[in-house]
XYZ file of C-alpha atoms in Angstrom:
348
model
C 1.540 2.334 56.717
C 3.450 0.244 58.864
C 7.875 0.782 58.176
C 8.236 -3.118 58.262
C 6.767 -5.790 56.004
C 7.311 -8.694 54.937
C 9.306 -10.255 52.318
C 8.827 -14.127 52.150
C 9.973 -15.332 56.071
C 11.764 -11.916 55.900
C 11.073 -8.723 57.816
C 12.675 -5.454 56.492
C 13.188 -2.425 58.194
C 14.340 -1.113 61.159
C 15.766 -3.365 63.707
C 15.774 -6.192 61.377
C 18.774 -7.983 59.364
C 19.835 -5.969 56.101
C 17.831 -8.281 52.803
C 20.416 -8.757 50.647
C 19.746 -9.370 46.617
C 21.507 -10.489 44.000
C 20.670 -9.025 41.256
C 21.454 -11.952 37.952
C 19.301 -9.812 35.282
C 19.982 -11.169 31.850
C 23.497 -12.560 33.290
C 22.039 -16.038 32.021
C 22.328 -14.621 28.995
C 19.106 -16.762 27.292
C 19.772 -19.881 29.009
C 17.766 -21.433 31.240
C 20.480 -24.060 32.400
C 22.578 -20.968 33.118
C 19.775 -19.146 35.267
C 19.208 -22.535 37.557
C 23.413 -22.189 38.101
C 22.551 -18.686 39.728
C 19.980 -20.086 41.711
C 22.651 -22.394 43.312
C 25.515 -19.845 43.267
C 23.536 -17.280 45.129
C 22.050 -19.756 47.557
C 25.429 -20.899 48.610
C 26.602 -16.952 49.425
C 24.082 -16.686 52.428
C 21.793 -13.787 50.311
C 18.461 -14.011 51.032
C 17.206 -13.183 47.190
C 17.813 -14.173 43.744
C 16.503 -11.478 40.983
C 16.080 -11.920 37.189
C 14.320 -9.693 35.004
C 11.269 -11.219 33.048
C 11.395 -9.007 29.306
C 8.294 -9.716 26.759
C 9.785 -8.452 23.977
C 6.196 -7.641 22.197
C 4.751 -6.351 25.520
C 7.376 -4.188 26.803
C 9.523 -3.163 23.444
C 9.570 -2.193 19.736
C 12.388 -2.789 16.887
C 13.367 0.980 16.829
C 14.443 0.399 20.363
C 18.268 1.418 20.794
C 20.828 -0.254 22.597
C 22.058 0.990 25.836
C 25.172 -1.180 25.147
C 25.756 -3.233 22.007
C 27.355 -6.252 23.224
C 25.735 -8.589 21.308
C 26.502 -9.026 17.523
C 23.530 -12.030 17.313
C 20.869 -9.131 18.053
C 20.157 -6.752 15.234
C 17.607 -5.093 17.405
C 17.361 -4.794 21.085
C 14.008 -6.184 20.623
C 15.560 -9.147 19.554
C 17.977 -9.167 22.637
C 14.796 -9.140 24.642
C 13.171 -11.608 23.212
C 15.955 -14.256 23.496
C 16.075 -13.247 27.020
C 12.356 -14.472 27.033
C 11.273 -18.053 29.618
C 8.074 -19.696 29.113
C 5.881 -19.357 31.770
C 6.340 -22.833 32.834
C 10.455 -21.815 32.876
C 10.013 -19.095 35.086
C 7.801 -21.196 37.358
C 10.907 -23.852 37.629
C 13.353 -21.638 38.254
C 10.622 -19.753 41.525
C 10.256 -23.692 42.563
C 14.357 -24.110 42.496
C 14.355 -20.881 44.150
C 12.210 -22.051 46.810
C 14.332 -25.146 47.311
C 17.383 -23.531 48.364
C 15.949 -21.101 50.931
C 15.617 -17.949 48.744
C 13.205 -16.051 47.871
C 12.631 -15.386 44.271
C 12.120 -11.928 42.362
C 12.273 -10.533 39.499
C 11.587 -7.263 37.821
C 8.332 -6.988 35.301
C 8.436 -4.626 32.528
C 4.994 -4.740 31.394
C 1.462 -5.628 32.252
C 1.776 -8.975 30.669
C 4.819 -9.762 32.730
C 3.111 -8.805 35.851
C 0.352 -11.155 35.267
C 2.982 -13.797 34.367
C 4.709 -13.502 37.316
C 1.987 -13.084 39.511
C 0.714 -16.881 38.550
C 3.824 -17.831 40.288
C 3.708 -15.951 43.107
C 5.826 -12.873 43.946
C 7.248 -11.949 47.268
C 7.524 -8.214 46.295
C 8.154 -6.229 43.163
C 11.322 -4.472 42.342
C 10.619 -1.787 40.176
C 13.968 -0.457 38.152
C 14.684 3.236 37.602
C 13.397 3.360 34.100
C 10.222 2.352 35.146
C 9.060 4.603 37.895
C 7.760 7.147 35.867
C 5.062 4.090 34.776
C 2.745 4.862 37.222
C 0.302 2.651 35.901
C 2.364 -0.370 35.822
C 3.467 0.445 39.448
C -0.472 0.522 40.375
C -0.795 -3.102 38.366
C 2.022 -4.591 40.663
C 1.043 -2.134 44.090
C -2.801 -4.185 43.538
C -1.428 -7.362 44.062
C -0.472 -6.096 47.968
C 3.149 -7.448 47.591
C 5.338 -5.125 48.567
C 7.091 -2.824 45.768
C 10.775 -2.261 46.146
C 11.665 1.232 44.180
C 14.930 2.117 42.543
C 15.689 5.543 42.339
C 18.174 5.680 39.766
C 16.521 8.043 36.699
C 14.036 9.620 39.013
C 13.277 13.302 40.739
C 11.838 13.330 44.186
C 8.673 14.295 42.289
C 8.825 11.642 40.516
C 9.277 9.551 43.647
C 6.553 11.082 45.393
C 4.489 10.162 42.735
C 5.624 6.933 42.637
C 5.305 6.256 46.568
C 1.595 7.869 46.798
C 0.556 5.361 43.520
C 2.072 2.412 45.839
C 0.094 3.528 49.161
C -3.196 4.177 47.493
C -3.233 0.742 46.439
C -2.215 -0.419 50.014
C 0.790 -2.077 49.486
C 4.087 -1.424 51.433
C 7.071 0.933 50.129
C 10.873 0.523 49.972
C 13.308 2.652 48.119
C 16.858 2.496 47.181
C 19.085 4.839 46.165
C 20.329 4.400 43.001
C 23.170 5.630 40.409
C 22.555 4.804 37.189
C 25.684 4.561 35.591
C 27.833 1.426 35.137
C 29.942 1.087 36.762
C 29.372 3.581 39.070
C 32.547 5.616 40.717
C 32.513 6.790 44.204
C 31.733 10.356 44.072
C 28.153 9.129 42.304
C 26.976 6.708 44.818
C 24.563 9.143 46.522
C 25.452 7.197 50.536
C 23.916 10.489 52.142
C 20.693 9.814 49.825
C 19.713 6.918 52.434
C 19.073 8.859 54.904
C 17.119 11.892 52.621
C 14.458 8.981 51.461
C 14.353 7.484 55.161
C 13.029 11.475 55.974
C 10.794 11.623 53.274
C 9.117 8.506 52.990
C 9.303 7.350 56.725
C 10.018 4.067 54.629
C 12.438 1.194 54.888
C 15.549 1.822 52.349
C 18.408 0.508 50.574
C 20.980 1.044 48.148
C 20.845 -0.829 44.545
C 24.869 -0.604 43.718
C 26.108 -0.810 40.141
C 30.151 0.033 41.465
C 31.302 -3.790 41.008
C 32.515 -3.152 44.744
C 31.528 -4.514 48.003
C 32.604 -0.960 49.802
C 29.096 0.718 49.095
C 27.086 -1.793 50.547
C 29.361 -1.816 53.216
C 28.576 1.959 54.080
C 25.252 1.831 53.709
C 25.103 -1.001 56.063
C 26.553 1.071 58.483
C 23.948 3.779 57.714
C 21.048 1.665 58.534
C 20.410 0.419 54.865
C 17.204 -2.196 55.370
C 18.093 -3.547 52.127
C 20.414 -3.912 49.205
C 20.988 -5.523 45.555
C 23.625 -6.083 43.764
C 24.368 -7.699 40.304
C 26.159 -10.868 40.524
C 28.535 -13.090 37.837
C 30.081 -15.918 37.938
C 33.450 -14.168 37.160
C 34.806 -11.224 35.702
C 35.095 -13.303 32.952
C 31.865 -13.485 32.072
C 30.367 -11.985 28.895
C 27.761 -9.067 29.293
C 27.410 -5.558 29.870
C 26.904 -5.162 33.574
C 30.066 -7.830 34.023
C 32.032 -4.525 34.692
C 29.206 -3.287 37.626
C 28.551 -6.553 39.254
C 30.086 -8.896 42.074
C 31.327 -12.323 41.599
C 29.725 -14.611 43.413
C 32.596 -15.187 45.900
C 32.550 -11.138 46.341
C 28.762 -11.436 47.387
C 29.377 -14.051 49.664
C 32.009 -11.714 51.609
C 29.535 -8.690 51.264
C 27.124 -10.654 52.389
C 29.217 -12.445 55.926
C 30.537 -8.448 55.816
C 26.838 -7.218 56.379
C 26.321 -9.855 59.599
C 29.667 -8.780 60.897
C 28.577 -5.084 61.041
C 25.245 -5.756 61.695
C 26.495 -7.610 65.147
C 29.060 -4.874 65.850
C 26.381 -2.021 65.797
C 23.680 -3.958 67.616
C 26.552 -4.143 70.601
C 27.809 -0.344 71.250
C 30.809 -0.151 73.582
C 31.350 1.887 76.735
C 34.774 2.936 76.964
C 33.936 4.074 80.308
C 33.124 0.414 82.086
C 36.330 -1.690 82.245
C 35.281 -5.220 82.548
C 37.186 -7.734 84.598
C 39.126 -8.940 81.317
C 40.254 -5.120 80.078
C 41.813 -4.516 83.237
C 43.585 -7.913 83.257
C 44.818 -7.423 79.612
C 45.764 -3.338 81.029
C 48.055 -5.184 84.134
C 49.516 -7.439 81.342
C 50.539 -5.142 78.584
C 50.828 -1.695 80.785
C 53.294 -0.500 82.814
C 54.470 0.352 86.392
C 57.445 2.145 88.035
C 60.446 -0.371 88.841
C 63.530 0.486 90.117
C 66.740 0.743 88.205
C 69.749 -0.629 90.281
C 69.774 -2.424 94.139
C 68.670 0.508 96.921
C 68.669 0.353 100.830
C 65.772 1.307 102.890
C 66.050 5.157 103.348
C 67.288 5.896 100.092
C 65.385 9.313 98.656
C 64.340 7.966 95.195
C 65.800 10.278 92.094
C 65.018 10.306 88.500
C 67.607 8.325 87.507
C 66.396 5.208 89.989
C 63.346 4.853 87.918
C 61.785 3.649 84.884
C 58.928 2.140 83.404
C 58.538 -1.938 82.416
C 55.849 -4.778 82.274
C 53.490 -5.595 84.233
C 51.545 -3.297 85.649
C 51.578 -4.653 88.981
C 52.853 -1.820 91.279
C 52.424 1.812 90.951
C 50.697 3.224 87.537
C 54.041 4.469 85.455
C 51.866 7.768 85.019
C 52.743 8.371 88.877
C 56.722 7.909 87.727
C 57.986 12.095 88.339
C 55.868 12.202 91.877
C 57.894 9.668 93.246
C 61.181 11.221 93.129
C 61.980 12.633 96.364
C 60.178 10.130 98.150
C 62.070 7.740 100.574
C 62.537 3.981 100.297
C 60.902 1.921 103.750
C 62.760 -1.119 102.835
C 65.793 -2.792 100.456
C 64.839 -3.501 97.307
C 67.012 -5.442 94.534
C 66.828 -4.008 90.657
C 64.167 -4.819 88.643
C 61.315 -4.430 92.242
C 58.245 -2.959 91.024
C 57.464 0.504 93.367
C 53.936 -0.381 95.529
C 52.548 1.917 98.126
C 54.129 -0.107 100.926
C 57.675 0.466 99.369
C 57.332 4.226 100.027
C 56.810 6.786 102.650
């Protein structure tokens, strides 16, 4: 299988601009009105994909479901959280259309068969598949058939579990991505797994990521600088927003610097230095803000140069200051007031 596809207008993988997501999940909190503002917040931070997560509460859950947090005192069961996170059909299709509008593409996780077949009515770019889910090999193999690619988080999951995951993906002959993944919210430094990139890269020969849950722009940072091919990250408004992954996400002003961060690394590695060429401009700026050997007080022609007739000062525009202690001894060929810079000429 190839190690680029296609994501909407997108290629991802090597030698191609890092795909940045932003992750909204149940940030809209049941409200439709709400959602459509993420759609226009994330299109105006230069990220190439908005994500939601699309929860049938009857298909996916049950009431003995716990919470992971209980934020939420309207919910007496998290099946009930789910299913006021629920769109029509017809809701998720405006908010794919909106999507569409502002030059993003539109994704968003499925957690069961019927949401699968929900979505893909409307037409998915790819599937992103969260950590909880990758031991559902069968639900994988519903998404995988549609040919889209399927992005997988690695958050809860084993290699073995991975390479389970991967081979159910390929044998329905759609494309892989992974990302590494901490699940744990917010997630501190030492947990961020950055070296993990480059272990799935090895093992998959597959385009990666990192999905970040720190509430920092720093880890996407690094792993742009690793190579990552791709990355998410959950998004608010503000801090002040009301939820449980408020404390793991970025604002929307922080993804818009992650995001003209990514470009700005992404030029400076595509354009490696060589400290050994000194273009015509370095070695101006080096006779501007070096220095050369220039004499300390008035001296006749003849005078044998000592120590104390010498010092260093801007511009370096006669002899290299480096050259200052071979000098001394030498003999002047001609007067020179203070303040002359030493050239070749000056001495024999």
């Amino acid at each position: 299988m190839s190690s680029v596809f296609q994501i909407g207008r997108h290629l991802i993988g090597p030698g191609q601009p890092c795909f940045v997501i932003a992750e909204i999940a149940q940030g809209h909190d049941g409200s439709l009105g709400t959602a459509h503002a993420y759609v226009d917040a994330v299109a105006r931070t230069g990220a190439q994909a908005v994500k939601f997560q699309t929860h049938i509460a009857d298909a996916e859950s049950t009431p003995g479901e716990p919470f992971r947090v209980r934020v939420f005192p309207q919910d007496a069961t998290r099946y009930d959280y789910w299913k006021r996170m629920e769109f029509s059909a017809e809701q998720w299709a405006s908010l794919a259309a909106h999507a569409h509008e502002r030059d993003l593409v539109f994704l968003s996780s499925a957690f069961s068969f019927e949401a699968v077949d929900l979505l893909s009515r409307i037409g998915m770019a790819a599937w992103k598949v969260g950590s909880g889910e990758i031991p559902s090999l069968p639900l994988i193999e519903h998404m995988a058939k549609t040919s889209a690619p399927v992005l997988l988080s690695s958050g809860m999951s084993t290699f073995h579990e991975l390479d389970a995951a991967v081979a159910t993906v390929h044998n329905a002959g759609a494309p892989v991505a992974l990302l590494q993944c901490t699940t744990s919210y917010p997630c501190p430094p030492e947990r961020i797994g950055l070296n993990v990139l480059a272990e799935l890269r090895a093992r998959y020969d597959a385009p990666v990521g990192l999905s970040d849950h720190s509430g920092t722009i720093f880890p996407s940072l690094a792993a742009t600088t690793l190579g990552a091919n791709l990355l998410e990250v959950h998004t608010v408004f503000s801090r002040e927003c009301f939820g449980p992954d408020v404390t793991s996400s970025l604002t929307t002003s922080e993804l818009a610097q992650l995001v003209q961060g990514v470009r700005f690394l992404e030029t400076a590695l595509a354009h490696p230095v060589d400290k050994g060429h000194l273009s015509e401009e370095m070695s101006d700026l080096k006779r501007m803000f070096g220095k050369s050997v220039f004499l300390m007080t008035d001296l006749p022609a003849g005078h044998v140069l000592r120590r104390e007739d010498l010092t260093l000062k801007k511009p370096a525009i006669g002899i290299a200051g480096a050259r200052l202690p071979e000098l001394v001894g030498r003999r002047l060929t001609r007067s020179l007031p203070r303040n002359s810079p030493l050239t070749e000429q000056d001495i024999d």
